mmCIF file of C-alpha atoms and ligand atoms in Angstrom:
data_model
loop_
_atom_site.group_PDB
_atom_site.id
_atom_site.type_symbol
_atom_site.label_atom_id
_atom_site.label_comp_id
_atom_site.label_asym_id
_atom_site.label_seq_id
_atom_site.Cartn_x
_atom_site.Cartn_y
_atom_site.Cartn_z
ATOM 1 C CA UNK A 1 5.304 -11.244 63.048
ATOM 2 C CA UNK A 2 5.309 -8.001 62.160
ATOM 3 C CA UNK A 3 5.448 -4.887 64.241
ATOM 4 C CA UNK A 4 4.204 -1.109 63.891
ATOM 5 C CA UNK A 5 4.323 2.011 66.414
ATOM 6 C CA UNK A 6 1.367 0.616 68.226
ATOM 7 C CA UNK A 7 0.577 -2.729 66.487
ATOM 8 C CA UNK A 8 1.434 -6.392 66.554
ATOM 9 C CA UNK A 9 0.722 -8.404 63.790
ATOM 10 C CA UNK A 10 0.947 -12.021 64.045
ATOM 11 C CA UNK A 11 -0.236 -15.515 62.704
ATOM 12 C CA UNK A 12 -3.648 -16.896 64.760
ATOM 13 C CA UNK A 13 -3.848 -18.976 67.077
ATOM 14 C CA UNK A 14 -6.543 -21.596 67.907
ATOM 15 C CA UNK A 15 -7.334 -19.788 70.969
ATOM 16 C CA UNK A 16 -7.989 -16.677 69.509
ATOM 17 C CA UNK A 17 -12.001 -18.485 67.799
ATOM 18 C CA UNK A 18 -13.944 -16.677 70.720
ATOM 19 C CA UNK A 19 -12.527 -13.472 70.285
ATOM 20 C CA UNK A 20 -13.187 -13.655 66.487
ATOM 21 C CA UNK A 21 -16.356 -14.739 66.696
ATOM 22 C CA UNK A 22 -17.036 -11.801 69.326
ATOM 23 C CA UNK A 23 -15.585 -9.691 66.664
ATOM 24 C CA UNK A 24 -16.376 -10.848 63.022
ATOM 25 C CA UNK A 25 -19.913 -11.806 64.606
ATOM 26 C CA UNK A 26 -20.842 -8.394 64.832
ATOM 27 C CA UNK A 27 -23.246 -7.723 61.992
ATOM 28 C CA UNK A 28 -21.971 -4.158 60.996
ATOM 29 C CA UNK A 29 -18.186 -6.565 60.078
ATOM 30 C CA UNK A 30 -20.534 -9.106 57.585
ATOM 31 C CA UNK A 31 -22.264 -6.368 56.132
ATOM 32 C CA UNK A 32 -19.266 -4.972 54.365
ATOM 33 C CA UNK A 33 -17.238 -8.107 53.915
ATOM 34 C CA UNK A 34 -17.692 -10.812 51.063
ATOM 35 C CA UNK A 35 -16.549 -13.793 52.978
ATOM 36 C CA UNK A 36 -17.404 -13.257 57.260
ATOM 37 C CA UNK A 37 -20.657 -15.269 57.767
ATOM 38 C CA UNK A 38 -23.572 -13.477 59.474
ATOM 39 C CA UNK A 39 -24.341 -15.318 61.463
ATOM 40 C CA UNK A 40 -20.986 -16.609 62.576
ATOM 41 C CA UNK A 41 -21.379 -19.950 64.343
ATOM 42 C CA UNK A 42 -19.740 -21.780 67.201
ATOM 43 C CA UNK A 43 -16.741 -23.384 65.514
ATOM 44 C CA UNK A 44 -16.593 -21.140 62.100
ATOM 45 C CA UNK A 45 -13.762 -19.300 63.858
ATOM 46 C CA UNK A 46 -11.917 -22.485 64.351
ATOM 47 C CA UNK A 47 -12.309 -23.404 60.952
ATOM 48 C CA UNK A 48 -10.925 -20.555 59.680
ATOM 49 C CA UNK A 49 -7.701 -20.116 62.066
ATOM 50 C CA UNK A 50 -7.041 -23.821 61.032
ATOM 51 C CA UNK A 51 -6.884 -22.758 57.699
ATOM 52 C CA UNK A 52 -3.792 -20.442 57.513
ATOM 53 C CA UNK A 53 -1.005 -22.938 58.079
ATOM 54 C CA UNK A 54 -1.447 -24.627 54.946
ATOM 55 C CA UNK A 55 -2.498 -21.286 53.059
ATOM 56 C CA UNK A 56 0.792 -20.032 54.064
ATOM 57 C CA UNK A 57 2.763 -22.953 53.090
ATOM 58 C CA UNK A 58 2.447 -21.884 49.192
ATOM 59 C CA UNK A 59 3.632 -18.443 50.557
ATOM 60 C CA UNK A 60 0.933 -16.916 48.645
ATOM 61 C CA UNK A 61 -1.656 -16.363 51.548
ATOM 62 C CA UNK A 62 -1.177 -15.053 54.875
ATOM 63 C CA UNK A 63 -3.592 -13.993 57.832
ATOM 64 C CA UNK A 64 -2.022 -11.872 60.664
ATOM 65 C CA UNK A 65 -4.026 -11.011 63.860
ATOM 66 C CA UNK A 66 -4.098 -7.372 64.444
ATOM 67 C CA UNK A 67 -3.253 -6.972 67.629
ATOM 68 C CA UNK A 68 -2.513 -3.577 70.096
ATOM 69 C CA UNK A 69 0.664 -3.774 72.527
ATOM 70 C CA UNK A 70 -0.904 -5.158 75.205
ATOM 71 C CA UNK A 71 -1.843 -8.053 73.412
ATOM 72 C CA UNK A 72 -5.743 -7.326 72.464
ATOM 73 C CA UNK A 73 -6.722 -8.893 69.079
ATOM 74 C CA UNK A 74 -8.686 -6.050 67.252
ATOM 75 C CA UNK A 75 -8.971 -6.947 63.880
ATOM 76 C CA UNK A 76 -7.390 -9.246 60.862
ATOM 77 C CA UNK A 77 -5.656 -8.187 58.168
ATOM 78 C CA UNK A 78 -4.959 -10.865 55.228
ATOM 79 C CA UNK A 79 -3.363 -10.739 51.478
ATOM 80 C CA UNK A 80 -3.227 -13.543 49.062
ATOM 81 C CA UNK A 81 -0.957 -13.459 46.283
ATOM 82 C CA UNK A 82 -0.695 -14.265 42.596
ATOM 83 C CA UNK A 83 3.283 -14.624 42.324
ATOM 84 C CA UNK A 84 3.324 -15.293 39.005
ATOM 85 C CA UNK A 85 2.344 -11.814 38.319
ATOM 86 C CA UNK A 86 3.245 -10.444 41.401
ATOM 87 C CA UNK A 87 0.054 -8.917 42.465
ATOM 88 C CA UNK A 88 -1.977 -9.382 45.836
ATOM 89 C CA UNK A 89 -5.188 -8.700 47.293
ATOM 90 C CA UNK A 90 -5.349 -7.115 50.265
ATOM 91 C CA UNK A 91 -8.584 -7.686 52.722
ATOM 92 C CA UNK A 92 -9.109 -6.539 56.453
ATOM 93 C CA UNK A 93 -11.939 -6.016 59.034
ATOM 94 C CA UNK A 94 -10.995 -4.542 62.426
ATOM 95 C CA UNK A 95 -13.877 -4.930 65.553
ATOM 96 C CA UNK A 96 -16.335 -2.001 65.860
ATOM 97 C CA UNK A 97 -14.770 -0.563 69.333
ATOM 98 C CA UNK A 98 -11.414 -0.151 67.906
ATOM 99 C CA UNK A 99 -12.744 1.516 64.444
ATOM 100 C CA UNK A 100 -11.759 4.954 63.378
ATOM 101 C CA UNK A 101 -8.536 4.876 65.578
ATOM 102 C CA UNK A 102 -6.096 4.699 62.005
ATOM 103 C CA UNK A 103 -5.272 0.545 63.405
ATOM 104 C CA UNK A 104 -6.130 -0.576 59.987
ATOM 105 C CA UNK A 105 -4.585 2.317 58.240
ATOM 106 C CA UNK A 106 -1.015 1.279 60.347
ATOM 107 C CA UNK A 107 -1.642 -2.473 59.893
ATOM 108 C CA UNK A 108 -2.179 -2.093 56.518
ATOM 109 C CA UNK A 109 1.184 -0.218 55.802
ATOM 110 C CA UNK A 110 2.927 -3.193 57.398
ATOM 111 C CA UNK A 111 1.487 -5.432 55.165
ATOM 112 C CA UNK A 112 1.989 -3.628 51.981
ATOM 113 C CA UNK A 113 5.936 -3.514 52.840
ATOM 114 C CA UNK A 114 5.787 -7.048 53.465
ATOM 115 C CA UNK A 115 4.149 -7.369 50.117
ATOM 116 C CA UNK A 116 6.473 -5.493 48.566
ATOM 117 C CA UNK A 117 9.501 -6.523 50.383
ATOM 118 C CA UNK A 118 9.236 -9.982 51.321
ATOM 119 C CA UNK A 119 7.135 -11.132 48.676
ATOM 120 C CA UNK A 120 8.307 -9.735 46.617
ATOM 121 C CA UNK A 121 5.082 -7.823 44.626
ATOM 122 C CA UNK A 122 4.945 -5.586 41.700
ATOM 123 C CA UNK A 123 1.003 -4.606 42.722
ATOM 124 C CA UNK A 124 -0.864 -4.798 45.979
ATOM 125 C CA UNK A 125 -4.774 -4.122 45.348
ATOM 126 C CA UNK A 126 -8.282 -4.067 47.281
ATOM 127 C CA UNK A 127 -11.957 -3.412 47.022
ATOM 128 C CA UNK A 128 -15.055 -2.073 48.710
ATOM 129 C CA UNK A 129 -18.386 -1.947 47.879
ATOM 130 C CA UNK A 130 -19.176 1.641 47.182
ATOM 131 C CA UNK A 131 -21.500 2.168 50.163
ATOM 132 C CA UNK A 132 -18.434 1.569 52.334
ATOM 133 C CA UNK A 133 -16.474 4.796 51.784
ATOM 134 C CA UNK A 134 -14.296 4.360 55.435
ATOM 135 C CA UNK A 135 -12.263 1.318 53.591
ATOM 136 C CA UNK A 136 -11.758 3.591 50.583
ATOM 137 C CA UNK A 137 -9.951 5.940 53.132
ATOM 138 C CA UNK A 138 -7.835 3.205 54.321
ATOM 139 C CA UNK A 139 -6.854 2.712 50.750
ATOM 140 C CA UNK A 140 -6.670 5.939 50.385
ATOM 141 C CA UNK A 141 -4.133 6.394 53.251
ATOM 142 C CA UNK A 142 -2.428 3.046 52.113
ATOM 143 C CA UNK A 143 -1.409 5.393 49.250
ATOM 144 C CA UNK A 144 -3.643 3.491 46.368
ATOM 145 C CA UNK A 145 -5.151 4.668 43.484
ATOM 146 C CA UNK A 146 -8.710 4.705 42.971
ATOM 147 C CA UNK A 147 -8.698 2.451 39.758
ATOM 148 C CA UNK A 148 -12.302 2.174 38.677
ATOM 149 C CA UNK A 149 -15.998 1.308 39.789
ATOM 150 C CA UNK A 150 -17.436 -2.317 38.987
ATOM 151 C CA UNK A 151 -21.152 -1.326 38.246
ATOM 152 C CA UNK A 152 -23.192 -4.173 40.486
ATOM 153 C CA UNK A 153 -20.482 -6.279 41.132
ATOM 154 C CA UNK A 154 -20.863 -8.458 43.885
ATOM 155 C CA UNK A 155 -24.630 -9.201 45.113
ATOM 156 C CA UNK A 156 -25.100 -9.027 48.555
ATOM 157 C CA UNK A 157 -27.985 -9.913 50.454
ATOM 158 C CA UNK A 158 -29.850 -10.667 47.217
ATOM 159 C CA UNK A 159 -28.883 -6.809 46.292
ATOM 160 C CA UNK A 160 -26.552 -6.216 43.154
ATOM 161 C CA UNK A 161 -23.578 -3.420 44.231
ATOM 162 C CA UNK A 162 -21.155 -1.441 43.259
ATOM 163 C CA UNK A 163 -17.680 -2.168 44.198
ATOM 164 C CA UNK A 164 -14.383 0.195 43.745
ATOM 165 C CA UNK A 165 -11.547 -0.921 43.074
ATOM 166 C CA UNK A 166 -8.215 0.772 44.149
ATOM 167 C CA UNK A 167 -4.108 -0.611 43.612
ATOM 168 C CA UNK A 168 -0.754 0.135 43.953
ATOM 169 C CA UNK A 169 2.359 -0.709 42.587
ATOM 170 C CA UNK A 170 5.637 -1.114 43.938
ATOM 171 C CA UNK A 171 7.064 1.755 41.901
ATOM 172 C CA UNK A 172 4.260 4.590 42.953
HETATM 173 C C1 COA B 201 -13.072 -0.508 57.044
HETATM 174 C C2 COA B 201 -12.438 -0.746 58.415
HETATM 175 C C3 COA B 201 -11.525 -1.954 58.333
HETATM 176 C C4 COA B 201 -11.614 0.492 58.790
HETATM 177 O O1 COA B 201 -10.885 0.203 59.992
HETATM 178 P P1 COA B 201 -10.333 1.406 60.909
HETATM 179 O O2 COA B 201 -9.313 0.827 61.809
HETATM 180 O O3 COA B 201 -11.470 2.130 61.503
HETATM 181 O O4 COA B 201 -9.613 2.308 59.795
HETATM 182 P P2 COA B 201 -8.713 3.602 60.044
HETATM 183 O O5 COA B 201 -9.007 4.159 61.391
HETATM 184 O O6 COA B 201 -7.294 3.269 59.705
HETATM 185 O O7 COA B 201 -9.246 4.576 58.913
HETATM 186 C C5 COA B 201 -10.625 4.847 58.771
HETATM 187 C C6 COA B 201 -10.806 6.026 57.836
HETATM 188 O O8 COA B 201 -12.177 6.082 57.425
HETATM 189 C C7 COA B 201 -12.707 7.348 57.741
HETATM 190 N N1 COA B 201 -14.140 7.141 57.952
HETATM 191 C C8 COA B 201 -14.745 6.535 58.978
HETATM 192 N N2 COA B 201 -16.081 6.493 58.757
HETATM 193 C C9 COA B 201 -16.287 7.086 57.569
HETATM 194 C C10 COA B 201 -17.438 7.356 56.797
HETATM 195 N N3 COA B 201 -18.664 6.990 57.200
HETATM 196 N N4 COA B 201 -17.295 7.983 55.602
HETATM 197 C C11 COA B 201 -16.063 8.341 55.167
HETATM 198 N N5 COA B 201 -14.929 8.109 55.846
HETATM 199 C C12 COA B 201 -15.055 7.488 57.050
HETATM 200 C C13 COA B 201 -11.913 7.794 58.940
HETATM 201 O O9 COA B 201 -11.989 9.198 59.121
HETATM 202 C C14 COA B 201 -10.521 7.365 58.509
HETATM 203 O O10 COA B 201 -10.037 8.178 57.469
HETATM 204 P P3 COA B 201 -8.785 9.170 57.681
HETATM 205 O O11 COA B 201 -7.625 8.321 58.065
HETATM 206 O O12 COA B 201 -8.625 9.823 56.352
HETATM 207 O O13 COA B 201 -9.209 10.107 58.776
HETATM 208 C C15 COA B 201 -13.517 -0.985 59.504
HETATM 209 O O14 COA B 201 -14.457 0.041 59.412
HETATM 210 C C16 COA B 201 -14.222 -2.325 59.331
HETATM 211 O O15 COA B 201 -13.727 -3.340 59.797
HETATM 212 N N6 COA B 201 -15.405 -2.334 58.695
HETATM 213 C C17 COA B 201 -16.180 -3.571 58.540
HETATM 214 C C18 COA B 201 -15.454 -4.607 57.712
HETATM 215 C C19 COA B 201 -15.003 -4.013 56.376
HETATM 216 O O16 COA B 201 -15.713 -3.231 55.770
HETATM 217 N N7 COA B 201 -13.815 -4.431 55.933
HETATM 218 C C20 COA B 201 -13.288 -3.943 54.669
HETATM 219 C C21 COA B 201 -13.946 -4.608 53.536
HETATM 220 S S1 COA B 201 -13.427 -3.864 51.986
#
């Protein structure tokens, strides 16, 4: 569990699928992501939250429900580690009412101390595809360096893009 001025972040719970399927389900969350189905099924939010228990158990990947203080999930927020060379990748969505309010900018700060602290981590890193310039601020704000542009990187949709990559290390 971790906690922020206006945040809770803690592990899912099985009871939490409806509200992530309200959530992730929202097309404008897929169209940004590499991994949220579009669209997202009755029971792929079950699948998922059933997941993180035994991703965690290697403590190299953990999933925290973003959540404001009177308990309303509003997002996810996830990093999975390499420990062997201390890096991490951190990935997040957050549902459309809540954007633009700086909840992943203060979840993600939580996270990268965690990273740092707890695990441990000499680098914490992320990505976005190019056309997605509000994750880029959260970066940004997460105090990461831009690091480079991977010239049609991922294909999406059948459509080859650009993805930038930004990290931080421990001693920055
Ligand atoms: C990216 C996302 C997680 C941001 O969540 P959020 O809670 O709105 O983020 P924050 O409020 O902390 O910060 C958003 C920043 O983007 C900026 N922003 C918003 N829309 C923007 C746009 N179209 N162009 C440029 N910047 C934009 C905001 O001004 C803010 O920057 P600031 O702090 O410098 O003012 C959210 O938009 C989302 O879930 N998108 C869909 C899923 C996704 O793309 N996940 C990330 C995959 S890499």
């Amino acid at each position: 569990m971790l906690k922020t001025e206006r945040l809770l972040l803690r592990p899912f719970a099985l009871a939490d699928a409806p509200r992530v399927q309200l959530l992730a389900g929202d097309p404008r969350i897929a169209d940004t992501t590499m991994a949220i189905p579009h669209p997202y099924l009755d029971g792929m939010a079950e699948e998922w939250i059933s997941q993180h228990d035994a991703l965690w158990r290697d403590r190299d990947h953990a999933v925290w429900a973003i959540c404001t203080r009177d308990a309303t999930l509003v997002g996810a927020i996830n990093i999975a580690a390499n420990l062997r060379d201390g890096r991490a990748w951190l990935g997040y969505w957050i549902g459309h009412a809540y954007w633009n309010n700086g909840y992943c900018s203060e979840a993600g700060r939580a996270v990268m101390e965690f990273g740092y602290g707890y695990l441990g981590l000499h680098r914490i890193f992320a990505e976005h595809l190019l056309r997605n310039p509000a994750s880029g601020r959260v970066m940004k704000n997460l105090g990461m360096r831009q690091e480079g542009i991977l010239r049609g990187h991922v294909k999406k949709n059948g459509v080859h893009e650009d993805l930038v990559s930004w990290g931080r290390l421990r001693t920055d």
